[in-house]
Short mmCIF file of C-alpha atoms and ligand atoms in Angstrom, two decimals:
data_model
loop_
_atom_site.label_atom_id
_atom_site.label_comp_id
_atom_site.label_asym_id
_atom_site.label_seq_id
_atom_site.Cartn_x
_atom_site.Cartn_y
_atom_site.Cartn_z
CA MET A 692 -0.09 0.08 0.02
CA GLN A 693 1.64 3.20 -1.15
CA ASN A 694 1.84 6.66 0.78
CA LEU A 695 0.61 9.39 -1.16
CA ASN A 696 1.79 13.03 0.14
CA VAL A 697 -0.84 15.50 0.05
CA GLY A 698 -0.51 19.36 -0.19
CA LEU A 699 -3.71 20.98 0.98
CA ILE A 700 -4.36 24.62 -0.04
CA GLY A 701 -6.81 26.30 2.27
CA GLY A 702 -7.39 25.71 5.84
CA GLY A 703 -11.02 26.96 6.39
CA PHE A 704 -14.27 24.81 6.45
CA MET A 705 -13.09 22.50 3.74
CA GLY A 706 -9.54 22.46 5.03
CA LYS A 707 -11.04 20.93 8.13
CA ALA A 708 -13.32 18.53 6.18
CA HIS A 709 -10.65 17.31 3.96
CA SER A 710 -7.91 16.97 6.57
CA LEU A 711 -10.54 14.86 8.75
CA ALA A 712 -11.26 12.62 5.70
CA TYR A 713 -7.53 12.07 5.12
CA ALA A 714 -6.95 11.07 8.71
CA ALA A 715 -10.27 8.92 8.91
CA MET A 716 -10.36 7.19 5.44
CA PRO A 717 -8.10 4.40 6.26
CA MET A 718 -9.88 3.74 9.61
CA PHE A 719 -13.05 3.32 7.53
CA PHE A 720 -12.01 1.56 4.34
CA TRP A 721 -9.42 -0.98 5.20
CA PRO A 722 -7.22 -2.01 3.35
CA ALA A 723 -6.98 1.47 2.32
CA PRO A 724 -6.37 1.90 -1.35
CA ALA A 725 -3.37 4.28 -0.42
CA MET A 726 -2.36 5.96 2.69
CA PRO A 727 -2.77 9.85 2.50
CA VAL A 728 -0.02 11.64 4.18
CA ARG A 729 -0.87 15.21 5.29
CA LYS A 730 2.41 16.55 4.24
CA VAL A 731 1.96 20.34 3.87
CA ILE A 732 -0.85 22.78 4.19
CA ALA A 733 -0.95 26.36 2.69
CA GLU A 734 -2.71 29.38 4.04
CA ALA A 735 -3.09 32.96 3.36
CA THR A 736 -0.23 34.14 5.95
CA ASP A 737 2.61 32.38 7.69
CA ASP A 738 0.63 32.35 10.92
CA LEU A 739 -2.65 30.83 9.64
CA ALA A 740 -0.70 28.14 7.82
CA ALA A 741 1.30 27.14 10.95
CA GLN A 742 -1.88 27.15 13.08
CA ALA A 743 -3.63 25.02 10.18
CA ALA A 744 -0.76 22.43 10.17
CA ARG A 745 -1.10 22.13 14.01
CA ARG A 746 -4.72 21.85 14.00
CA PHE A 747 -5.13 19.55 10.92
CA GLY A 748 -2.17 17.30 11.55
CA PHE A 749 0.26 18.32 8.66
CA GLU A 750 3.97 18.01 8.84
CA THR A 751 4.78 21.55 7.50
CA SER A 752 2.94 24.69 6.35
CA THR A 753 3.61 27.50 3.95
CA SER A 754 1.89 30.68 2.76
CA ASP A 755 3.11 30.11 -0.67
CA TRP A 756 1.06 27.70 -2.38
CA ARG A 757 3.40 27.68 -5.47
CA SER A 758 6.01 25.83 -3.29
CA ILE A 759 3.73 22.92 -2.95
CA ILE A 760 3.36 22.65 -6.74
CA ASP A 761 7.12 22.73 -7.07
CA ASP A 762 7.79 20.34 -4.44
CA PRO A 763 8.51 16.86 -6.27
CA ASP A 764 7.58 14.87 -3.22
CA ILE A 765 3.86 15.92 -3.21
CA HIS A 766 1.75 13.59 -5.17
CA VAL A 767 -1.71 15.27 -4.43
CA VAL A 768 -2.93 18.88 -4.62
CA ASP A 769 -5.91 19.46 -2.66
CA ILE A 770 -7.61 22.92 -3.63
CA ALA A 771 -9.76 24.27 -0.82
CA THR A 772 -9.44 27.95 -1.30
CA PRO A 773 -12.27 30.50 -2.35
CA ASN A 774 -13.23 29.97 -6.05
CA HIS A 775 -11.08 32.51 -7.77
CA LEU A 776 -7.89 30.63 -6.96
CA HIS A 777 -9.09 27.32 -8.21
CA ALA A 778 -7.92 27.86 -11.81
CA GLU A 779 -4.53 29.07 -11.31
CA ILE A 780 -3.74 26.47 -8.83
CA ALA A 781 -5.30 23.41 -10.69
CA ILE A 782 -3.53 24.54 -13.89
CA ALA A 783 -0.24 24.79 -12.19
CA ALA A 784 -0.68 21.43 -10.43
CA ALA A 785 -1.77 19.70 -13.80
CA GLU A 786 1.39 21.07 -15.45
CA ALA A 787 3.52 19.65 -12.60
CA GLY A 788 1.72 16.42 -12.99
CA LYS A 789 0.12 16.26 -9.59
CA HIS A 790 -3.19 14.48 -8.93
CA ILE A 791 -5.97 17.05 -8.17
CA ILE A 792 -8.95 17.20 -6.02
CA CYS A 793 -10.65 20.57 -6.26
CA GLU A 794 -13.44 22.12 -4.40
CA LYS A 795 -16.87 23.00 -6.03
CA PRO A 796 -17.64 24.80 -8.06
CA LEU A 797 -14.65 24.02 -10.33
CA ALA A 798 -14.53 27.52 -11.62
CA ARG A 799 -16.30 30.81 -11.72
CA THR A 800 -17.28 30.51 -15.54
CA GLY A 801 -17.55 28.10 -18.18
CA GLU A 802 -14.58 29.57 -19.81
CA GLU A 803 -12.38 29.33 -16.83
CA ALA A 804 -13.76 25.73 -16.26
CA LYS A 805 -12.68 24.64 -19.89
CA ARG A 806 -9.03 25.97 -19.40
CA MET A 807 -8.88 23.88 -16.23
CA TYR A 808 -10.32 20.79 -18.00
CA ASP A 809 -8.05 21.39 -20.96
CA ALA A 810 -5.03 21.42 -18.59
CA VAL A 811 -5.96 17.82 -17.21
CA ARG A 812 -7.60 15.96 -20.11
CA THR A 813 -4.38 14.82 -21.78
CA LYS A 814 -2.52 14.19 -18.68
CA GLU A 815 -2.14 10.93 -16.75
CA LEU A 816 -3.51 12.14 -13.48
CA VAL A 817 -6.44 11.79 -11.46
CA HIS A 818 -8.79 14.87 -11.14
CA MET A 819 -11.84 15.28 -9.04
CA VAL A 820 -14.31 18.01 -8.14
CA ALA A 821 -15.56 17.72 -4.69
CA PHE A 822 -19.32 17.48 -5.32
CA ASN A 823 -19.42 15.28 -1.95
CA TYR A 824 -23.01 14.99 -1.79
CA ARG A 825 -23.00 12.35 -4.50
CA ARG A 826 -21.30 10.32 -1.87
CA THR A 827 -23.99 10.41 0.67
CA PRO A 828 -24.95 6.81 0.91
CA ALA A 829 -28.69 7.42 0.36
CA VAL A 830 -27.64 9.22 -2.80
CA ALA A 831 -25.81 6.45 -3.97
CA LEU A 832 -28.53 4.00 -3.24
CA ALA A 833 -30.94 6.28 -5.25
CA LYS A 834 -28.67 5.95 -8.15
CA LYS A 835 -28.47 2.22 -7.80
CA TYR A 836 -32.36 2.01 -7.72
CA ILE A 837 -32.46 4.11 -10.84
CA GLU A 838 -29.89 2.16 -12.69
CA GLU A 839 -31.46 -1.24 -11.70
CA GLY A 840 -34.87 0.20 -13.17
CA ALA A 841 -36.57 -0.08 -9.69
CA ILE A 842 -38.55 3.32 -10.53
CA GLY A 843 -38.90 2.78 -14.35
CA ARG A 844 -37.94 5.53 -16.59
CA VAL A 845 -37.36 8.97 -14.87
CA ILE A 846 -39.80 11.46 -15.86
CA SER A 847 -39.28 14.27 -13.41
CA PHE A 848 -36.69 15.79 -10.99
CA ARG A 849 -37.40 18.44 -8.31
CA GLY A 850 -34.40 19.71 -6.44
CA THR A 851 -33.95 22.22 -3.85
CA TYR A 852 -31.05 23.62 -1.77
CA LEU A 853 -32.31 26.06 0.73
CA GLN A 854 -30.14 27.86 3.53
CA ASP A 855 -30.83 30.81 5.71
CA TRP A 856 -27.13 31.88 6.77
CA SER A 857 -27.19 35.05 4.57
CA ALA A 858 -30.79 36.07 5.30
CA ASP A 859 -29.37 38.64 7.83
CA PRO A 860 -28.46 41.97 5.97
CA ASN A 861 -25.84 42.46 8.42
CA SER A 862 -23.94 39.41 7.92
CA PRO A 863 -20.67 40.41 6.20
CA LEU A 864 -19.81 40.85 2.62
CA SER A 865 -17.59 37.85 2.61
CA TRP A 866 -16.15 36.28 -0.49
CA ARG A 867 -19.29 34.39 -1.32
CA PHE A 868 -20.99 37.66 -2.04
CA GLN A 869 -18.39 39.06 -4.43
CA LYS A 870 -18.44 38.07 -8.11
CA SER A 871 -14.72 38.53 -8.87
CA ILE A 872 -14.08 35.92 -6.26
CA ALA A 873 -16.95 33.65 -5.98
CA GLY A 874 -18.24 33.79 -9.68
CA SER A 875 -21.89 33.72 -8.79
CA GLY A 876 -23.85 33.41 -5.53
CA ALA A 877 -26.46 30.93 -4.60
CA LEU A 878 -26.08 29.37 -8.01
CA GLY A 879 -22.45 28.38 -7.94
CA ASP A 880 -22.05 27.91 -4.15
CA ILE A 881 -25.22 25.64 -3.48
CA GLY A 882 -27.23 25.45 -6.85
CA THR A 883 -24.30 23.57 -8.50
CA HIS A 884 -24.62 20.74 -5.88
CA VAL A 885 -28.24 20.12 -6.88
CA ILE A 886 -27.12 20.41 -10.75
CA ASP A 887 -24.63 17.79 -9.99
CA LEU A 888 -27.13 15.40 -8.47
CA ALA A 889 -29.51 15.86 -11.20
CA ARG A 890 -26.66 15.10 -13.84
CA TYR A 891 -25.80 12.11 -11.73
CA LEU A 892 -29.29 10.74 -11.47
CA VAL A 893 -31.24 11.84 -14.40
CA GLY A 894 -28.71 12.90 -17.16
CA GLU A 895 -27.53 15.70 -19.25
CA PHE A 896 -29.32 18.98 -19.13
CA GLY A 897 -30.95 20.13 -22.73
CA SER A 898 -32.11 23.64 -21.76
CA VAL A 899 -33.07 25.71 -18.98
CA ASN A 900 -35.38 28.55 -18.36
CA SER A 901 -34.51 30.45 -15.15
CA ILE A 902 -34.99 33.39 -12.71
CA MET A 903 -32.22 34.98 -10.59
CA SER A 904 -32.76 37.50 -7.80
CA THR A 905 -30.54 39.42 -5.26
CA TRP A 906 -32.56 40.27 -2.23
CA ILE A 907 -29.90 42.06 -0.03
CA ALA A 908 -28.15 44.82 -2.34
CA ASP A 909 -25.33 45.54 0.10
CA ARG A 910 -23.58 44.37 3.16
CA PRO A 911 -20.80 45.32 5.71
CA VAL A 912 -17.41 45.05 4.10
CA GLN A 913 -15.27 42.14 4.97
CA SER A 914 -11.70 42.16 3.48
CA GLY A 915 -10.20 38.62 3.41
CA GLY A 916 -10.53 35.83 5.78
CA ALA A 917 -12.60 32.91 6.15
CA ASP A 918 -16.43 33.14 5.41
CA LYS A 919 -18.05 32.63 8.87
CA LEU A 920 -21.26 31.96 7.10
CA GLY A 921 -23.56 34.26 8.94
CA THR A 922 -22.37 33.32 12.21
CA VAL A 923 -20.89 36.78 13.05
CA SER A 924 -22.28 40.30 12.38
CA GLY A 925 -20.52 42.58 9.96
CA GLY A 926 -21.13 45.43 12.37
CA GLY A 927 -21.89 49.04 11.48
CA GLY A 928 -18.99 49.81 9.34
CA PRO A 929 -18.93 50.60 5.51
CA ARG A 930 -21.14 48.47 3.34
CA GLY A 931 -20.18 47.33 -0.07
CA ALA A 932 -22.47 46.01 -2.95
CA VAL A 933 -23.42 42.36 -3.46
CA ASP A 934 -22.95 41.64 -7.15
CA VAL A 935 -24.07 38.07 -7.14
CA ASP A 936 -27.49 36.26 -6.90
CA ASP A 937 -29.35 35.45 -3.61
CA GLU A 938 -31.62 33.03 -5.25
CA ILE A 939 -32.15 31.07 -8.25
CA LEU A 940 -35.09 29.08 -9.73
CA THR A 941 -34.77 27.08 -13.07
CA MET A 942 -36.82 24.83 -15.11
CA ILE A 943 -34.99 22.14 -16.93
CA LYS A 944 -35.59 20.17 -20.06
CA PHE A 945 -33.19 17.17 -19.76
CA ALA A 946 -31.61 15.68 -22.91
CA ASN A 947 -33.53 12.30 -22.31
CA GLY A 948 -36.89 13.86 -22.16
CA ALA A 949 -37.35 14.10 -18.41
CA ILE A 950 -38.33 17.51 -16.98
CA GLY A 951 -37.45 19.25 -13.72
CA SER A 952 -36.70 22.31 -11.54
CA ILE A 953 -34.07 23.46 -9.12
CA GLU A 954 -34.49 26.04 -6.33
CA ALA A 955 -31.42 27.45 -4.45
CA THR A 956 -31.27 30.15 -1.95
CA ARG A 957 -29.28 31.02 1.24
CA ASN A 958 -32.06 33.33 2.36
CA ALA A 959 -34.72 30.98 3.48
CA HIS A 960 -35.49 31.58 7.03
CA GLY A 961 -35.68 28.16 8.91
CA ARG A 962 -33.88 26.21 6.36
CA ASN A 963 -30.41 25.11 7.20
CA ASN A 964 -29.13 22.58 4.77
CA PHE A 965 -32.33 21.72 2.92
CA LEU A 966 -30.83 19.92 0.05
CA THR A 967 -33.48 17.79 -1.31
CA PHE A 968 -34.78 15.96 -4.43
CA GLU A 969 -37.77 14.04 -5.34
CA ILE A 970 -37.65 11.89 -8.60
CA HIS A 971 -40.60 10.50 -10.17
CA GLY A 972 -40.47 7.45 -12.55
CA THR A 973 -42.82 5.43 -14.44
CA GLU A 974 -42.73 2.73 -11.77
CA GLY A 975 -42.10 4.47 -8.57
CA SER A 976 -40.76 7.60 -6.78
CA ILE A 977 -37.73 8.58 -4.68
CA LEU A 978 -37.42 11.43 -2.03
CA PHE A 979 -34.08 12.40 -0.32
CA ASN A 980 -33.57 15.05 2.24
CA TYR A 981 -29.88 15.77 3.30
CA GLU A 982 -31.14 16.77 6.81
CA ARG A 983 -32.40 13.39 7.24
CA ARG A 984 -29.37 11.71 5.26
CA ASP A 985 -29.54 8.28 6.65
CA GLU A 986 -32.96 7.70 5.01
CA LEU A 987 -34.11 7.27 1.43
CA GLN A 988 -37.91 7.41 0.97
CA VAL A 989 -39.25 5.18 -1.79
CA ALA A 990 -42.49 4.30 -3.26
CA PHE A 991 -43.19 1.79 -5.87
CA ALA A 992 -46.12 1.46 -8.43
CA GLY A 993 -46.19 -2.35 -7.96
CA ASP A 994 -47.00 -2.18 -4.10
CA GLN A 995 -50.30 -3.76 -3.23
CA ALA A 996 -52.97 -0.93 -3.08
CA ASP A 997 -53.84 -1.09 0.60
CA ARG A 998 -50.04 -0.66 1.47
CA SER A 999 -48.57 1.47 -1.24
CA GLY A 1000 -47.00 4.89 -0.37
CA PHE A 1001 -43.47 6.14 0.55
CA ARG A 1002 -41.35 3.82 2.94
CA THR A 1003 -38.10 4.59 4.63
CA VAL A 1004 -34.97 2.68 3.80
CA TYR A 1005 -32.06 3.25 6.22
CA THR A 1006 -28.71 3.14 4.76
CA GLY A 1007 -26.29 0.81 6.30
CA PRO A 1008 -24.09 -2.34 5.77
CA ALA A 1009 -26.32 -3.49 2.77
CA THR A 1010 -26.20 -0.31 0.99
CA PRO A 1011 -23.37 1.53 -1.13
CA TYR A 1012 -20.14 1.99 0.68
CA GLY A 1013 -21.68 0.14 3.62
CA GLU A 1014 -18.84 -2.12 3.89
CA GLY A 1015 -16.58 0.76 5.06
CA LEU A 1016 -19.05 2.70 7.26
CA TRP A 1017 -20.88 1.62 10.39
CA PRO A 1018 -21.99 -1.87 11.23
CA ILE A 1019 -25.77 -1.14 11.66
CA PRO A 1020 -28.04 1.00 9.80
CA ALA A 1021 -29.21 4.24 11.20
CA LEU A 1022 -26.17 4.76 13.50
CA GLY A 1023 -25.78 8.21 11.80
CA ILE A 1024 -24.10 9.25 8.47
CA GLY A 1025 -22.66 12.94 8.88
CA TYR A 1026 -20.94 15.51 6.51
CA GLY A 1027 -17.54 14.13 7.48
CA GLU A 1028 -18.58 10.59 6.08
CA THR A 1029 -19.43 12.12 2.64
CA LYS A 1030 -15.87 13.44 2.58
CA ILE A 1031 -14.38 10.23 3.85
CA ILE A 1032 -15.92 8.38 0.97
CA GLU A 1033 -14.85 11.09 -1.46
CA ALA A 1034 -11.24 10.47 -0.31
CA TYR A 1035 -11.68 6.77 -0.79
CA ASP A 1036 -12.91 7.07 -4.26
CA PHE A 1037 -10.26 9.51 -5.24
CA PHE A 1038 -7.28 7.53 -3.78
CA LYS A 1039 -8.58 4.53 -5.12
CA ALA A 1040 -8.70 5.87 -8.58
CA ILE A 1041 -5.18 6.95 -8.17
CA ALA A 1042 -3.89 3.62 -6.70
CA GLU A 1043 -5.84 1.72 -9.58
CA GLY A 1044 -4.63 3.99 -12.28
CA GLY A 1045 -8.34 4.77 -13.19
CA THR A 1046 -10.71 7.82 -13.25
CA VAL A 1047 -13.17 9.16 -10.82
CA SER A 1048 -16.41 10.91 -11.12
CA PRO A 1049 -17.32 13.74 -10.60
CA ASN A 1050 -14.16 15.00 -12.23
CA PHE A 1051 -13.13 18.11 -14.30
CA ALA A 1052 -15.26 17.16 -17.19
CA ASP A 1053 -18.31 17.05 -14.83
CA GLY A 1054 -17.32 20.44 -13.39
CA TYR A 1055 -16.86 22.09 -16.84
CA GLN A 1056 -20.24 20.84 -17.92
CA THR A 1057 -21.76 22.18 -14.63
CA ALA A 1058 -20.31 25.41 -15.29
CA LEU A 1059 -21.77 25.48 -18.70
CA ILE A 1060 -25.16 24.85 -17.08
CA ASP A 1061 -24.50 27.85 -14.65
CA ASP A 1062 -23.80 29.87 -17.60
CA ALA A 1063 -26.90 28.90 -19.40
CA ILE A 1064 -28.91 29.70 -16.26
CA ILE A 1065 -27.33 33.12 -16.02
CA ASP A 1066 -27.99 33.65 -19.68
CA SER A 1067 -31.68 32.59 -19.53
CA ALA A 1068 -32.18 34.88 -16.33
CA GLU A 1069 -31.03 37.76 -18.14
CA THR A 1070 -33.00 37.13 -21.39
CA GLY A 1071 -36.01 35.22 -20.16
CA ALA A 1072 -35.75 32.78 -22.87
CA TRP A 1073 -35.07 29.18 -22.89
CA VAL A 1074 -31.46 28.45 -23.34
CA ASP A 1075 -29.71 25.30 -24.72
CA VAL A 1076 -27.00 23.97 -22.68
CA PRO A 1077 -23.78 23.07 -24.78
CA THR A 1078 -22.39 19.42 -24.14
CA ILE A 1079 -18.62 19.44 -23.80
CA ASP A 1080 -16.50 17.18 -26.08
CA SER A 1081 -15.06 14.68 -23.47
P1 NAI B 1228 -13.28 29.49 3.98
O1 NAI B 1228 -13.65 30.95 3.86
O2 NAI B 1228 -13.90 28.85 5.28
O3 NAI B 1228 -11.84 29.17 3.84
C1 NAI B 1228 -11.02 29.51 2.69
C2 NAI B 1228 -9.61 29.41 3.38
O4 NAI B 1228 -8.68 29.79 2.22
C3 NAI B 1228 -9.37 30.71 4.29
O5 NAI B 1228 -9.02 30.17 5.56
C4 NAI B 1228 -8.58 31.69 3.69
O6 NAI B 1228 -7.52 32.26 4.29
C5 NAI B 1228 -7.69 30.60 2.77
N1 NAI B 1228 -7.03 31.23 1.69
C6 NAI B 1228 -7.37 32.33 0.94
N2 NAI B 1228 -6.25 32.71 -0.02
C7 NAI B 1228 -5.49 31.78 0.19
C8 NAI B 1228 -4.05 31.49 -0.49
N3 NAI B 1228 -3.72 32.26 -1.43
N4 NAI B 1228 -3.47 30.50 -0.04
C9 NAI B 1228 -3.85 29.61 0.88
N5 NAI B 1228 -4.94 29.81 1.40
C10 NAI B 1228 -5.78 30.88 1.11
O7 NAI B 1228 -13.86 28.76 2.68
P2 NAI B 1228 -14.61 27.33 2.69
O8 NAI B 1228 -15.89 27.34 2.93
O9 NAI B 1228 -13.54 26.30 3.05
O10 NAI B 1228 -14.55 27.14 1.00
C11 NAI B 1228 -13.55 26.89 0.14
C12 NAI B 1228 -13.91 26.12 -0.99
O11 NAI B 1228 -14.62 25.04 -0.74
C13 NAI B 1228 -14.78 26.97 -1.84
O12 NAI B 1228 -14.56 26.71 -3.24
C14 NAI B 1228 -16.20 26.57 -1.75
O13 NAI B 1228 -17.11 26.77 -2.64
C15 NAI B 1228 -16.01 25.15 -1.20
N6 NAI B 1228 -16.98 24.42 -0.43
C16 NAI B 1228 -17.48 23.32 -0.70
C17 NAI B 1228 -18.27 22.71 0.32
C18 NAI B 1228 -18.86 21.20 0.07
O14 NAI B 1228 -19.75 20.96 0.43
N7 NAI B 1228 -18.11 20.64 -1.00
C19 NAI B 1228 -18.58 23.12 1.57
C20 NAI B 1228 -17.99 24.52 1.74
C21 NAI B 1228 -17.23 25.08 0.71
C1 SOE B 1229 -22.46 27.70 2.08
O1 SOE B 1229 -23.65 28.02 1.47
C2 SOE B 1229 -21.94 26.12 2.01
O2 SOE B 1229 -20.80 26.19 2.85
C3 SOE B 1229 -21.67 25.87 0.56
O3 SOE B 1229 -20.35 26.52 -0.01
C4 SOE B 1229 -21.24 24.34 0.58
O4 SOE B 1229 -21.01 23.95 -0.94
C5 SOE B 1229 -22.57 23.57 1.15
O5 SOE B 1229 -22.06 22.22 0.94
C6 SOE B 1229 -22.86 24.05 2.43
O6 SOE B 1229 -22.90 25.38 2.48
#
């Protein structure tokens, strides 16, 4: 079993989640496909980097992410920075021949995502984009049911991602509200998770018709630093303009004839991480709510009439990834487990010389869907989504 040295760039929320995954992955999945070694972590300053190394168990730290790219001992570059740095780091890492895992959204625009995809597509390296909700066991179970034909032909998909952390007009103008850093607002930040699930479970998007709104036009300025996701007030200082969307709503015509909708907002009071989908097929239905992520609700058309309706299946040893997780259903799947499974699949692909999904092709296709949603919201028209040449 080989050791693979990881250089992690960004020690905020995702730096924590990825570090946990590297430490825990071999504890869950044994024998591990490879042993991740937490070699070096980069942060914005020397002090932040040193603290991150201590906290997250890395051997060394740096405030210069380029030194990670230049280090021949690093096998894996993990990009967990705000979105505007993804492309520059990923392209440099690809040129240096490193395996890359990059947080979502892959890029701020389709054009930026294309450059990233072009940088990796002909190289012998594993690339992954961290749409980890696919790795929730109940979502993988939904995929299995669909592939087995348990709900027949999929005819419709309704997805939501509703949060409320940005509903307070005095929560700071963090990087997530700045187009130059984030690319877009609720669309890229959380809408892309649902787009990824829709592509995974239903298929490619044909066209979209969308609405986008910005509810809070300005917020107290925050310069640099991690996004505290609404847990701190921005205070009474100067306010800056929000130039991204707070909310998006889109209708979808899928290439295979199914239809659907996606709503995403971070301004829905009372909603925390309400990532849901309901899928209707010709022979049954599936309902998933991430806030109850141990459970998949299923209904089958063939059920006897006096007992038909949704039933709950709890994920556990008999369901996807069950061999590595907990020994009894319903002990509790958390956010950490989705990242541990993600790390497992990523390192497995490296160890076996294979590929993993979602990868940069998926990230690029998702960015093109984002572009089409923005275009449609601006024009009011249905917009066709181009399909990438992969
Ligand atoms: P965060 O704001 O908590 O942390 C970002 C960190 O990057 C900060 O600590 C900041 O100091 C650091 N940083 C900034 N410039 C840097 C540089 N030049 N070198 C090294 N470090 C630098 O942000 P968060 O929530 O961790 O988001 C990071 C990425 O992960 C984003 O792309 C975001 O969209 C994605 N994300 C994905 C999630 C998922 O569920 N897959 C969840 C949360 C975020
Ligand atoms: C904030 O909306 C956020 O942290 C997103 O950036 C993540 O992608 C999502 O998983 C949780 O919420």
